[in-house]
Amino acid sequence: MKKNSDKEAFTFDKGIERLEQIINDLDQNHVQLEQALELFGEGIDLIKQCNGLLDSAKAKVKVLLENGKGELVVTDQD
Amino acid sequence: MTEKILTVSEINREINDALKKHNGLWNCWVTGEISNFKDHIPSGHWYFTLKDKEAGIKTVMFKTRNLTAGFQPQNGMKVLIRGSIRLYEKDGSVQLYAEEICPSGLGALYLAFEQLKSRLAAEGLFAAEKKKPIPRFPSRVAIVTSSTGAALKDILHIARRRNPLVSLIIIPSAVQGEAAPGEIVRAIQRANHYGEIDLLIVGRGGGSLEELWAFNTEEVARAIAASSIPVVSAVGHEVDYTIADFVADLRAPTPSAAAELVIPVLNELKDGIRYYEEKLTQRIQNVLRTKRHQVEELMSNSALARPGWRVEQSRQNLDYLSTRLVERMTGFLTEKNDILRLLSAKIDLLSPLNILGRGYSLAYDTEGKLIKTVRQAAPGDALSVRLSDGTLICEVTDTERFQTSSDSNVKRGLP
């Protein structure tokens, strides 16, 4: 049921989770310099993406209905 | 058969045994109206008669039981009682000993609730390990509720205020009445079928137990359990517990609380990201500082720190060797010198000059020839006599010759 939504779509949740992991990894003493810089770059990128999500346009309230044929119909509210 | 005569005690015991054998009387549910209610002081036991239009039964509810009743019975109140029918042997009356009591009307529902609850619990539907985690940052939240209810208004209002970026998807459903359970079930299924939903709020505002009843039905419970989207139940007021609450992944005490619980505040999210950014920068600086420190340490510890170090080291080695060389050479020479001194001392001992020191002397003729025999000199000859510290110039006045070796004995005897 969640085959498509699971596939690599960037979500805020995943972004934050990865950020926490990166920060954790950077805390390890044995991290290699190249790896550290790579992680840092990835982290900065994630922050940009997360901020992007928060700055995106207002989400709308929608209504999910079933029409006469049993199909799902989404309509905007208001 | 001859009639046996029983005592009152015996017949009462017989009656009690008969009651015990009858399972339906030993643990039963009875509904009726309260009359003659007495809250006995000081024992705290309740005594009343439970009756319907045609009949009545004496009822006792002991203090230990009635403490948890949750309400105070009154005459005329319809109640549902669980208890056992036993004989009070003192006066031979059959009584209902109440274990549980609840207001009736609600009574039947209450019973159904308890039965369904224990059945589903036994099935494991409420188990903690079945609970799906609630996403911390849902971006699409669906709400299964009445499109005209106060609950929806509350949720929308709070969600907008907290975070206008979260998409809200309303899935309208009746939440009370005959059709409600079926509609709620279909709405939950619809949400799962639609797919792009992170979280599902299922609920309604406050109401009577009957009005909330759809959320106590088995079909709704099973639909919630079957949902692959995490479900937050939000039914009624804080005090209302429904089966939906037990089976949901998270229970919100009210619809408003559900919105508060699951919709993250936008500004807090922004703060959160700032926090992560700070942390990230701080961590990379830590890493860089550590690495730099490692490099510095390496440099200060090795040849890298002083390029001339190796040369200096070699020079020091050389100095050491040359010092040792000089020392060895000196030692060698000193040793040879000592040998030389020893030898020359030995030679000294053999030197004739040395013998002169002991009082001997050497005589030479004028030509410098050593005089070894008297025959080499004659009176009037000049001789030079060598002593240890000088030479005497002498003149021979006479010569006396000793006997030859053959007459040495004579010579010895002479003096």
Short mmCIF file of C-alpha atoms in Angstrom, two decimals:
data_model
loop_
_atom_site.label_atom_id
_atom_site.label_comp_id
_atom_site.label_asym_id
_atom_site.label_seq_id
_atom_site.Cartn_x
_atom_site.Cartn_y
_atom_site.Cartn_z
CA MET A 1 0.00 0.00 0.00
CA LYS A 2 2.95 2.29 0.59
CA LYS A 3 5.22 1.17 -2.19
CA ASN A 4 5.43 4.55 -3.88
CA SER A 5 5.48 6.79 -0.84
CA ASP A 6 8.33 4.77 0.57
CA LYS A 7 10.53 5.36 -2.42
CA GLU A 8 13.05 8.09 -1.75
CA ALA A 9 10.65 11.00 -1.62
CA PHE A 10 12.28 13.62 0.57
CA THR A 11 10.23 14.26 3.67
CA PHE A 12 10.85 16.50 6.61
CA ASP A 13 10.81 13.46 8.86
CA LYS A 14 13.52 11.67 6.90
CA GLY A 15 15.54 14.86 6.64
CA ILE A 16 15.58 15.38 10.38
CA GLU A 17 16.32 11.75 11.03
CA ARG A 18 19.32 11.83 8.69
CA LEU A 19 20.50 15.11 10.19
CA GLU A 20 20.51 13.59 13.64
CA GLN A 21 22.48 10.66 12.33
CA ILE A 22 25.01 12.92 10.62
CA ILE A 23 25.51 14.95 13.77
CA ASN A 24 25.98 11.72 15.68
CA ASP A 25 28.51 10.45 13.15
CA LEU A 26 30.46 13.69 13.33
CA ASP A 27 30.69 13.18 17.06
CA GLN A 28 32.69 10.00 16.60
CA ASN A 29 36.39 10.58 17.12
CA HIS A 30 37.51 8.21 14.42
CA VAL A 31 35.64 9.94 11.61
CA GLN A 32 37.88 10.52 8.60
CA LEU A 33 38.37 14.09 7.50
CA GLU A 34 37.09 13.46 3.98
CA GLN A 35 34.09 11.65 5.37
CA ALA A 36 33.47 14.43 7.87
CA LEU A 37 33.48 17.06 5.16
CA GLU A 38 31.18 14.93 3.05
CA LEU A 39 28.77 14.49 5.96
CA PHE A 40 28.87 18.18 6.67
CA GLY A 41 28.03 18.96 3.06
CA GLU A 42 25.16 16.52 3.16
CA GLY A 43 23.92 18.04 6.41
CA ILE A 44 23.95 21.56 5.02
CA ASP A 45 22.05 20.27 2.03
CA LEU A 46 19.44 18.62 4.25
CA ILE A 47 18.99 21.82 6.23
CA LYS A 48 18.39 23.67 3.00
CA GLN A 49 15.83 21.10 1.91
CA CYS A 50 14.06 21.09 5.28
CA ASN A 51 13.95 24.86 5.32
CA GLY A 52 12.64 24.71 1.78
CA LEU A 53 9.77 22.52 2.91
CA LEU A 54 8.94 24.94 5.70
CA ASP A 55 9.06 27.91 3.36
CA SER A 56 6.92 26.29 0.71
CA ALA A 57 3.51 27.61 -0.18
CA LYS A 58 0.60 27.14 2.17
CA ALA A 59 -0.92 23.73 2.07
CA LYS A 60 -4.63 23.50 1.39
CA VAL A 61 -7.36 21.72 3.21
CA LYS A 62 -8.77 19.02 1.01
CA VAL A 63 -11.72 16.71 1.20
CA LEU A 64 -11.41 13.07 0.24
CA LEU A 65 -14.67 11.64 -1.04
CA GLU A 66 -15.86 8.62 -2.89
CA ASN A 67 -17.92 9.21 -5.99
CA GLY A 68 -20.81 7.11 -7.19
CA LYS A 69 -18.49 4.69 -8.99
CA GLY A 70 -16.47 4.03 -5.84
CA GLU A 71 -13.54 6.14 -7.03
CA LEU A 72 -11.67 8.43 -4.66
CA VAL A 73 -12.10 12.13 -5.38
CA VAL A 74 -10.11 14.90 -3.74
CA THR A 75 -11.59 18.38 -3.70
CA ASP A 76 -10.38 21.60 -2.15
CA GLN A 77 -12.29 22.86 0.82
CA ASP A 78 -13.44 26.51 1.03
CA MET B 1 -40.46 -42.63 49.91
CA THR B 2 -40.59 -41.66 53.50
CA GLU B 3 -40.40 -37.99 54.17
CA LYS B 4 -37.28 -36.92 55.87
CA ILE B 5 -37.60 -34.16 58.37
CA LEU B 6 -35.06 -31.40 57.96
CA THR B 7 -34.03 -28.68 60.34
CA VAL B 8 -34.19 -25.08 59.19
CA SER B 9 -30.43 -24.99 59.01
CA GLU B 10 -30.40 -28.09 56.86
CA ILE B 11 -33.00 -26.82 54.45
CA ASN B 12 -31.22 -23.51 54.16
CA ARG B 13 -27.97 -25.29 53.43
CA GLU B 14 -29.77 -27.34 50.78
CA ILE B 15 -31.11 -24.18 49.22
CA ASN B 16 -27.70 -22.54 49.22
CA ASP B 17 -26.09 -25.62 47.64
CA ALA B 18 -28.77 -25.63 44.97
CA LEU B 19 -28.04 -21.97 44.23
CA LYS B 20 -24.32 -22.63 44.00
CA LYS B 21 -24.85 -25.45 41.53
CA HIS B 22 -26.77 -23.13 39.26
CA ASN B 23 -24.08 -21.30 37.38
CA GLY B 24 -26.40 -18.68 36.02
CA LEU B 25 -27.28 -17.58 39.52
CA TRP B 26 -23.82 -17.67 40.95
CA ASN B 27 -22.53 -15.06 38.52
CA CYS B 28 -25.25 -13.13 36.74
CA TRP B 29 -26.25 -9.75 35.38
CA VAL B 30 -29.52 -8.35 36.68
CA THR B 31 -31.26 -5.19 35.66
CA GLY B 32 -33.90 -3.38 37.68
CA GLU B 33 -34.88 -0.30 39.60
CA ILE B 34 -33.52 0.69 42.98
CA SER B 35 -35.93 1.11 45.88
CA ASN B 36 -35.51 1.27 49.65
CA PHE B 37 -31.90 2.32 49.23
CA LYS B 38 -29.96 2.45 52.48
CA ASP B 39 -26.36 3.52 52.74
CA HIS B 40 -25.63 1.82 56.03
CA ILE B 41 -23.55 3.81 58.44
CA PRO B 42 -20.92 3.08 59.68
CA SER B 43 -20.39 -0.14 57.69
CA GLY B 44 -20.69 1.63 54.34
CA HIS B 45 -22.56 -1.33 52.84
CA TRP B 46 -25.43 -0.60 50.51
CA TYR B 47 -28.78 -2.29 51.05
CA PHE B 48 -31.68 -1.93 48.64
CA THR B 49 -34.36 -3.79 46.80
CA LEU B 50 -33.96 -4.25 43.10
CA LYS B 51 -37.33 -4.46 41.46
CA ASP B 52 -39.25 -4.33 38.24
CA LYS B 53 -42.99 -3.95 37.74
CA GLU B 54 -43.85 -7.35 39.16
CA ALA B 55 -41.13 -8.41 41.54
CA GLY B 56 -38.26 -7.49 43.78
CA ILE B 57 -35.09 -8.99 45.25
CA LYS B 58 -33.12 -7.89 48.27
CA THR B 59 -29.72 -6.64 47.25
CA VAL B 60 -26.50 -6.05 49.19
CA MET B 61 -23.41 -4.34 47.94
CA PHE B 62 -20.54 -4.42 50.40
CA LYS B 63 -18.36 -1.42 50.95
CA THR B 64 -15.32 -3.08 49.34
CA ARG B 65 -17.38 -3.41 46.15
CA ASN B 66 -19.34 -0.17 46.11
CA LEU B 67 -16.23 1.99 46.54
CA THR B 68 -15.49 1.56 42.84
CA ALA B 69 -19.07 2.05 41.62
CA GLY B 70 -18.36 5.59 40.52
CA PHE B 71 -21.86 6.92 41.27
CA GLN B 72 -24.31 7.13 44.13
CA PRO B 73 -27.45 5.04 43.63
CA GLN B 74 -30.82 6.61 44.27
CA ASN B 75 -34.29 5.26 44.61
CA GLY B 76 -35.96 4.94 41.24
CA MET B 77 -32.65 4.67 39.39
CA LYS B 78 -32.40 1.93 36.78
CA VAL B 79 -29.25 -0.06 37.21
CA LEU B 80 -27.41 -3.06 35.88
CA ILE B 81 -25.80 -5.27 38.48
CA ARG B 82 -23.38 -8.12 38.26
CA GLY B 83 -23.40 -10.37 41.27
CA SER B 84 -24.41 -13.69 42.71
CA ILE B 85 -27.66 -14.98 44.18
CA ARG B 86 -27.10 -16.45 47.59
CA LEU B 87 -29.14 -17.32 50.63
CA TYR B 88 -28.87 -15.20 53.73
CA GLU B 89 -29.24 -18.07 56.13
CA LYS B 90 -30.10 -15.95 59.18
CA ASP B 91 -33.58 -15.11 57.89
CA GLY B 92 -33.80 -17.47 54.95
CA SER B 93 -33.99 -14.75 52.36
CA VAL B 94 -32.52 -15.07 48.91
CA GLN B 95 -30.44 -12.02 48.10
CA LEU B 96 -28.47 -10.54 45.28
CA TYR B 97 -24.90 -9.85 46.35
CA ALA B 98 -23.73 -7.12 43.97
CA GLU B 99 -20.14 -7.10 42.70
CA GLU B 100 -20.49 -4.37 40.08
CA ILE B 101 -23.15 -1.79 39.47
CA CYS B 102 -23.71 0.75 36.73
CA PRO B 103 -26.57 2.94 35.64
CA SER B 104 -28.80 1.04 33.27
CA GLY B 105 -29.72 2.07 29.79
CA LEU B 106 -26.04 2.66 29.77
CA GLY B 107 -26.01 -0.72 31.42
CA ALA B 108 -26.41 -2.81 28.34
CA LEU B 109 -23.91 -0.70 26.48
CA TYR B 110 -21.53 -0.84 29.39
CA LEU B 111 -21.76 -4.60 29.41
CA ALA B 112 -21.17 -4.80 25.68
CA PHE B 113 -18.24 -2.41 26.05
CA GLU B 114 -16.61 -4.51 28.75
CA GLN B 115 -17.13 -7.72 26.86
CA LEU B 116 -15.78 -6.37 23.59
CA LYS B 117 -12.88 -4.76 25.39
CA SER B 118 -11.79 -7.97 27.08
CA ARG B 119 -12.29 -9.99 23.90
CA LEU B 120 -10.17 -7.63 21.78
CA ALA B 121 -7.57 -7.33 24.54
CA ALA B 122 -7.31 -11.12 24.66
CA GLU B 123 -6.82 -11.08 20.90
CA GLY B 124 -3.89 -8.70 21.38
CA LEU B 125 -5.42 -5.77 19.53
CA PHE B 126 -4.36 -3.31 22.23
CA ALA B 127 -0.84 -4.68 22.64
CA ALA B 128 1.85 -2.04 22.91
CA GLU B 129 3.98 -3.79 20.29
CA LYS B 130 1.15 -3.44 17.78
CA LYS B 131 1.19 0.35 18.09
CA LYS B 132 2.64 2.09 15.06
CA PRO B 133 4.96 4.99 15.75
CA ILE B 134 3.40 8.42 15.32
CA PRO B 135 5.40 10.43 12.78
CA ARG B 136 7.01 13.42 14.42
CA PHE B 137 6.58 15.66 11.42
CA PRO B 138 3.53 14.57 9.44
CA SER B 139 3.02 16.61 6.31
CA ARG B 140 -0.39 15.14 5.41
CA VAL B 141 -2.90 14.49 8.12
CA ALA B 142 -6.30 13.04 7.37
CA ILE B 143 -9.27 13.54 9.67
CA VAL B 144 -12.12 11.07 9.82
CA THR B 145 -15.02 12.87 11.43
CA SER B 146 -18.28 14.59 10.73
CA SER B 147 -17.84 17.41 8.23
CA THR B 148 -20.28 19.51 10.24
CA GLY B 149 -19.08 18.72 13.75
CA ALA B 150 -17.36 20.99 16.23
CA ALA B 151 -14.47 18.52 16.38
CA LEU B 152 -13.49 19.26 12.78
CA LYS B 153 -13.66 22.99 13.36
CA ASP B 154 -11.45 22.67 16.41
CA ILE B 155 -8.91 20.50 14.65
CA LEU B 156 -8.74 22.74 11.56
CA HIS B 157 -8.43 25.85 13.67
CA ILE B 158 -5.62 24.51 15.84
CA ALA B 159 -3.81 22.88 12.95
CA ARG B 160 -3.83 26.16 10.95
CA ARG B 161 -2.58 28.10 13.91
CA ARG B 162 0.23 25.66 14.67
CA ASN B 163 1.39 24.89 11.20
CA PRO B 164 -0.26 26.13 8.00
CA LEU B 165 2.07 23.91 5.94
CA VAL B 166 0.59 20.61 7.04
CA SER B 167 -1.95 19.37 4.50
CA LEU B 168 -5.23 18.41 6.05
CA ILE B 169 -7.47 15.94 4.33
CA ILE B 170 -11.01 15.66 5.59
CA ILE B 171 -12.69 12.31 5.14
CA PRO B 172 -16.31 13.00 6.08
CA SER B 173 -18.16 10.34 7.99
CA ALA B 174 -21.18 10.10 10.20
CA VAL B 175 -20.01 9.72 13.78
CA GLN B 176 -23.26 8.81 15.48
CA GLY B 177 -26.32 6.85 14.57
CA GLU B 178 -26.84 3.55 12.87
CA ALA B 179 -24.72 4.29 9.83
CA ALA B 180 -21.78 5.69 11.74
CA PRO B 181 -19.69 2.54 12.34
CA GLY B 182 -19.85 1.50 8.70
CA GLU B 183 -19.01 5.00 7.49
CA ILE B 184 -16.08 5.34 9.87
CA VAL B 185 -14.74 1.98 8.72
CA ARG B 186 -15.01 2.98 5.05
CA ALA B 187 -13.38 6.34 5.73
CA ILE B 188 -10.40 4.65 7.38
CA GLN B 189 -10.14 2.25 4.46
CA ARG B 190 -10.42 5.14 2.01
CA ALA B 191 -7.53 6.93 3.72
CA ASN B 192 -5.38 3.81 3.47
CA HIS B 193 -6.36 3.31 -0.14
CA TYR B 194 -5.55 6.91 -1.01
CA GLY B 195 -2.09 6.34 0.41
CA GLU B 196 -0.40 9.69 0.61
CA ILE B 197 -1.34 10.22 4.23
CA ASP B 198 1.08 10.24 7.16
CA LEU B 199 -1.39 10.19 9.98
CA LEU B 200 -5.06 9.62 10.60
CA ILE B 201 -7.16 11.34 13.26
CA VAL B 202 -10.41 9.50 13.95
CA GLY B 203 -12.85 11.12 16.29
CA ARG B 204 -15.69 13.36 17.25
CA GLY B 205 -16.64 15.85 19.92
CA GLY B 206 -18.20 15.06 23.25
CA GLY B 207 -21.57 13.39 23.63
CA SER B 208 -23.46 10.81 25.59
CA LEU B 209 -22.26 7.25 25.75
CA GLU B 210 -24.86 6.36 23.12
CA GLU B 211 -23.66 9.14 20.86
CA LEU B 212 -20.07 7.98 21.15
CA TRP B 213 -21.11 4.40 20.61
CA ALA B 214 -19.82 4.00 17.07
CA PHE B 215 -16.31 4.23 18.52
CA ASN B 216 -17.05 1.27 20.75
CA THR B 217 -18.01 -1.07 17.94
CA GLU B 218 -15.96 -4.02 16.89
CA GLU B 219 -15.92 -3.09 13.22
CA VAL B 220 -14.43 0.34 13.93
CA ALA B 221 -11.90 -1.21 16.32
CA ARG B 222 -10.84 -3.71 13.67
CA ALA B 223 -10.61 -1.05 10.96
CA ILE B 224 -8.31 1.01 13.18
CA ALA B 225 -6.20 -2.04 13.96
CA ALA B 226 -5.96 -2.88 10.26
CA SER B 227 -4.95 0.62 9.18
CA SER B 228 -1.39 0.82 7.90
CA ILE B 229 -1.50 4.56 8.55
CA PRO B 230 -0.97 5.37 12.24
CA VAL B 231 -4.27 6.29 13.88
CA VAL B 232 -4.86 8.84 16.62
CA SER B 233 -8.21 8.48 18.37
CA ALA B 234 -9.90 11.69 19.46
CA VAL B 235 -13.29 10.86 20.87
CA GLY B 236 -15.35 13.02 23.19
CA HIS B 237 -13.96 14.55 26.32
CA GLU B 238 -11.00 13.67 28.45
CA VAL B 239 -13.05 11.29 30.65
CA ASP B 240 -14.50 9.32 27.74
CA TYR B 241 -12.69 6.12 26.97
CA THR B 242 -13.78 4.15 23.94
CA ILE B 243 -12.63 0.91 22.38
CA ALA B 244 -11.22 3.05 19.56
CA ASP B 245 -8.95 4.69 22.15
CA PHE B 246 -7.53 1.36 23.22
CA VAL B 247 -6.87 0.08 19.73
CA ALA B 248 -5.56 3.36 18.28
CA ASP B 249 -1.82 3.96 18.07
CA LEU B 250 -2.26 7.06 20.18
CA ARG B 251 -5.20 8.31 22.24
CA ALA B 252 -5.85 12.03 22.28
CA PRO B 253 -8.17 13.07 25.09
CA THR B 254 -10.11 15.41 22.77
CA PRO B 255 -10.12 16.36 19.07
CA SER B 256 -8.38 19.67 19.91
CA ALA B 257 -5.75 17.78 21.85
CA ALA B 258 -5.23 15.50 18.86
CA ALA B 259 -4.30 18.49 16.73
CA GLU B 260 -2.02 19.78 19.47
CA LEU B 261 -0.37 16.39 19.80
CA VAL B 262 0.32 15.61 16.19
CA ILE B 263 0.72 18.92 14.36
CA PRO B 264 4.18 20.31 15.02
CA VAL B 265 4.37 24.09 15.47
CA LEU B 266 5.97 25.64 12.40
CA ASN B 267 8.12 28.07 14.35
CA GLU B 268 9.37 25.29 16.55
CA LEU B 269 10.33 23.35 13.44
CA LYS B 270 12.24 26.35 12.14
CA ASP B 271 13.96 26.69 15.50
CA GLY B 272 14.70 22.99 15.35
CA ILE B 273 16.41 23.32 12.00
CA ARG B 274 18.41 26.27 13.26
CA TYR B 275 19.42 24.13 16.18
CA TYR B 276 20.56 21.35 13.86
CA GLU B 277 22.44 23.81 11.73
CA GLU B 278 24.30 25.12 14.77
CA LYS B 279 25.04 21.62 15.93
CA LEU B 280 26.28 20.61 12.51
CA THR B 281 28.61 23.60 12.28
CA GLN B 282 29.83 23.02 15.78
CA ARG B 283 30.53 19.36 15.04
CA ILE B 284 32.47 19.99 11.87
CA GLN B 285 34.50 22.63 13.68
CA ASN B 286 35.22 20.07 16.36
CA VAL B 287 36.32 17.59 13.74
CA LEU B 288 38.55 20.13 12.05
CA ARG B 289 40.03 21.20 15.37
CA THR B 290 40.74 17.61 16.28
CA LYS B 291 42.36 16.90 12.94
CA ARG B 292 44.43 20.05 13.12
CA HIS B 293 45.52 19.10 16.57
CA GLN B 294 46.54 15.67 15.34
CA VAL B 295 48.62 17.21 12.57
CA GLU B 296 50.28 19.59 15.01
CA GLU B 297 51.06 16.78 17.33
CA LEU B 298 52.57 14.74 14.55
CA MET B 299 54.66 17.66 13.41
CA SER B 300 56.00 18.44 16.84
CA ASN B 301 56.88 14.83 17.39
CA SER B 302 58.79 14.08 14.22
CA ALA B 303 61.51 15.12 11.86
CA LEU B 304 58.89 17.29 10.21
CA ALA B 305 59.09 19.69 13.12
CA ARG B 306 62.86 20.52 12.48
CA PRO B 307 64.15 19.86 9.03
CA GLY B 308 67.80 20.12 10.28
CA TRP B 309 67.14 17.57 12.92
CA ARG B 310 68.62 14.66 11.01
CA VAL B 311 71.77 16.62 10.17
CA GLU B 312 72.12 17.74 13.75
CA GLN B 313 71.64 14.22 14.87
CA SER B 314 74.39 13.06 12.54
CA ARG B 315 76.62 15.85 13.68
CA GLN B 316 76.14 14.88 17.24
CA ASN B 317 77.00 11.31 16.37
CA LEU B 318 80.11 12.47 14.63
CA ASP B 319 81.13 14.58 17.60
CA TYR B 320 80.74 11.65 19.84
CA LEU B 321 82.82 9.42 17.61
CA SER B 322 85.57 11.97 17.22
CA THR B 323 85.74 12.49 20.96
CA ARG B 324 86.05 8.79 21.44
CA LEU B 325 88.70 8.62 18.76
CA VAL B 326 90.83 11.27 20.51
CA GLU B 327 90.34 9.56 23.83
CA ARG B 328 91.35 6.23 22.43
CA MET B 329 94.40 7.70 20.70
CA THR B 330 95.51 9.46 23.87
CA GLY B 331 95.06 6.29 25.79
CA PHE B 332 97.10 4.39 23.30
CA LEU B 333 99.93 6.90 23.43
CA THR B 334 99.89 7.06 27.21
CA GLU B 335 100.14 3.34 27.32
CA LYS B 336 103.13 3.29 24.95
CA ASN B 337 104.75 6.07 26.91
CA ASP B 338 104.45 4.11 30.09
CA ILE B 339 106.07 1.12 28.48
CA LEU B 340 108.85 3.34 27.19
CA ARG B 341 109.42 4.79 30.65
CA LEU B 342 109.57 1.36 32.16
CA LEU B 343 112.06 0.16 29.58
CA SER B 344 114.25 3.21 29.93
CA ALA B 345 114.29 2.67 33.69
CA LYS B 346 115.43 -0.85 33.07
CA ILE B 347 118.11 0.39 30.72
CA ASP B 348 119.20 2.92 33.29
CA LEU B 349 119.89 0.14 35.71
CA LEU B 350 122.25 -1.41 33.22
CA SER B 351 124.02 1.85 32.31
CA PRO B 352 127.72 2.12 33.42
CA LEU B 353 127.06 5.65 34.47
CA ASN B 354 124.66 4.25 36.95
CA ILE B 355 127.35 1.98 38.27
CA LEU B 356 129.53 5.04 38.74
CA GLY B 357 126.84 6.33 41.03
CA ARG B 358 127.49 3.49 43.35
CA GLY B 359 131.15 4.61 43.76
CA TYR B 360 132.84 2.94 40.85
CA SER B 361 134.95 4.97 38.42
CA LEU B 362 136.39 4.63 34.96
CA ALA B 363 139.89 5.65 33.97
CA TYR B 364 140.83 6.80 30.54
CA ASP B 365 144.19 7.56 29.04
CA THR B 366 144.85 10.77 27.32
CA GLU B 367 143.60 9.30 24.12
CA GLY B 368 140.40 8.44 25.73
CA LYS B 369 140.98 4.75 25.83
CA LEU B 370 139.53 2.95 28.79
CA ILE B 371 142.21 1.69 31.11
CA LYS B 372 141.35 -1.86 31.91
CA THR B 373 144.72 -3.08 33.24
CA VAL B 374 147.63 -1.51 35.15
CA ARG B 375 149.82 -2.44 32.33
CA GLN B 376 148.21 0.25 30.24
CA ALA B 377 149.61 2.94 32.48
CA ALA B 378 153.00 3.86 33.74
CA PRO B 379 154.00 6.27 36.43
CA GLY B 380 153.85 9.78 35.15
CA ASP B 381 150.95 9.07 32.75
CA ALA B 382 148.04 11.42 32.87
CA LEU B 383 144.71 9.76 33.34
CA SER B 384 141.28 11.11 33.41
CA VAL B 385 139.06 9.32 35.93
CA ARG B 386 135.42 9.45 35.33
CA LEU B 387 133.19 9.60 38.37
CA SER B 388 129.47 9.84 38.44
CA ASP B 389 129.38 13.57 38.64
CA GLY B 390 132.61 14.58 36.90
CA THR B 391 136.13 13.74 35.90
CA LEU B 392 139.32 13.78 37.89
CA ILE B 393 142.53 14.58 36.02
CA CYS B 394 145.16 12.49 37.74
CA GLU B 395 148.77 11.50 37.36
CA VAL B 396 149.92 7.95 37.91
CA THR B 397 152.52 7.92 40.57
CA ASP B 398 153.00 4.20 40.68
CA THR B 399 151.49 1.00 39.45
CA GLU B 400 150.80 -2.10 41.53
CA ARG B 401 149.74 -5.10 39.82
CA PHE B 402 147.67 -7.78 41.46
CA GLN B 403 148.53 -11.42 41.10
CA THR B 404 147.04 -13.15 38.14
CA SER B 405 143.91 -14.98 38.65
CA SER B 406 145.82 -18.10 39.53
CA ASP B 407 147.27 -16.39 42.57
CA SER B 408 144.11 -14.71 43.59
CA ASN B 409 144.08 -16.66 46.76
CA VAL B 410 147.45 -15.19 47.71
CA LYS B 411 146.17 -11.78 47.00
CA ARG B 412 143.20 -12.48 49.19
CA GLY B 413 145.32 -13.52 52.00
CA LEU B 414 147.34 -10.43 51.74
CA PRO B 415 145.69 -7.79 53.84
#
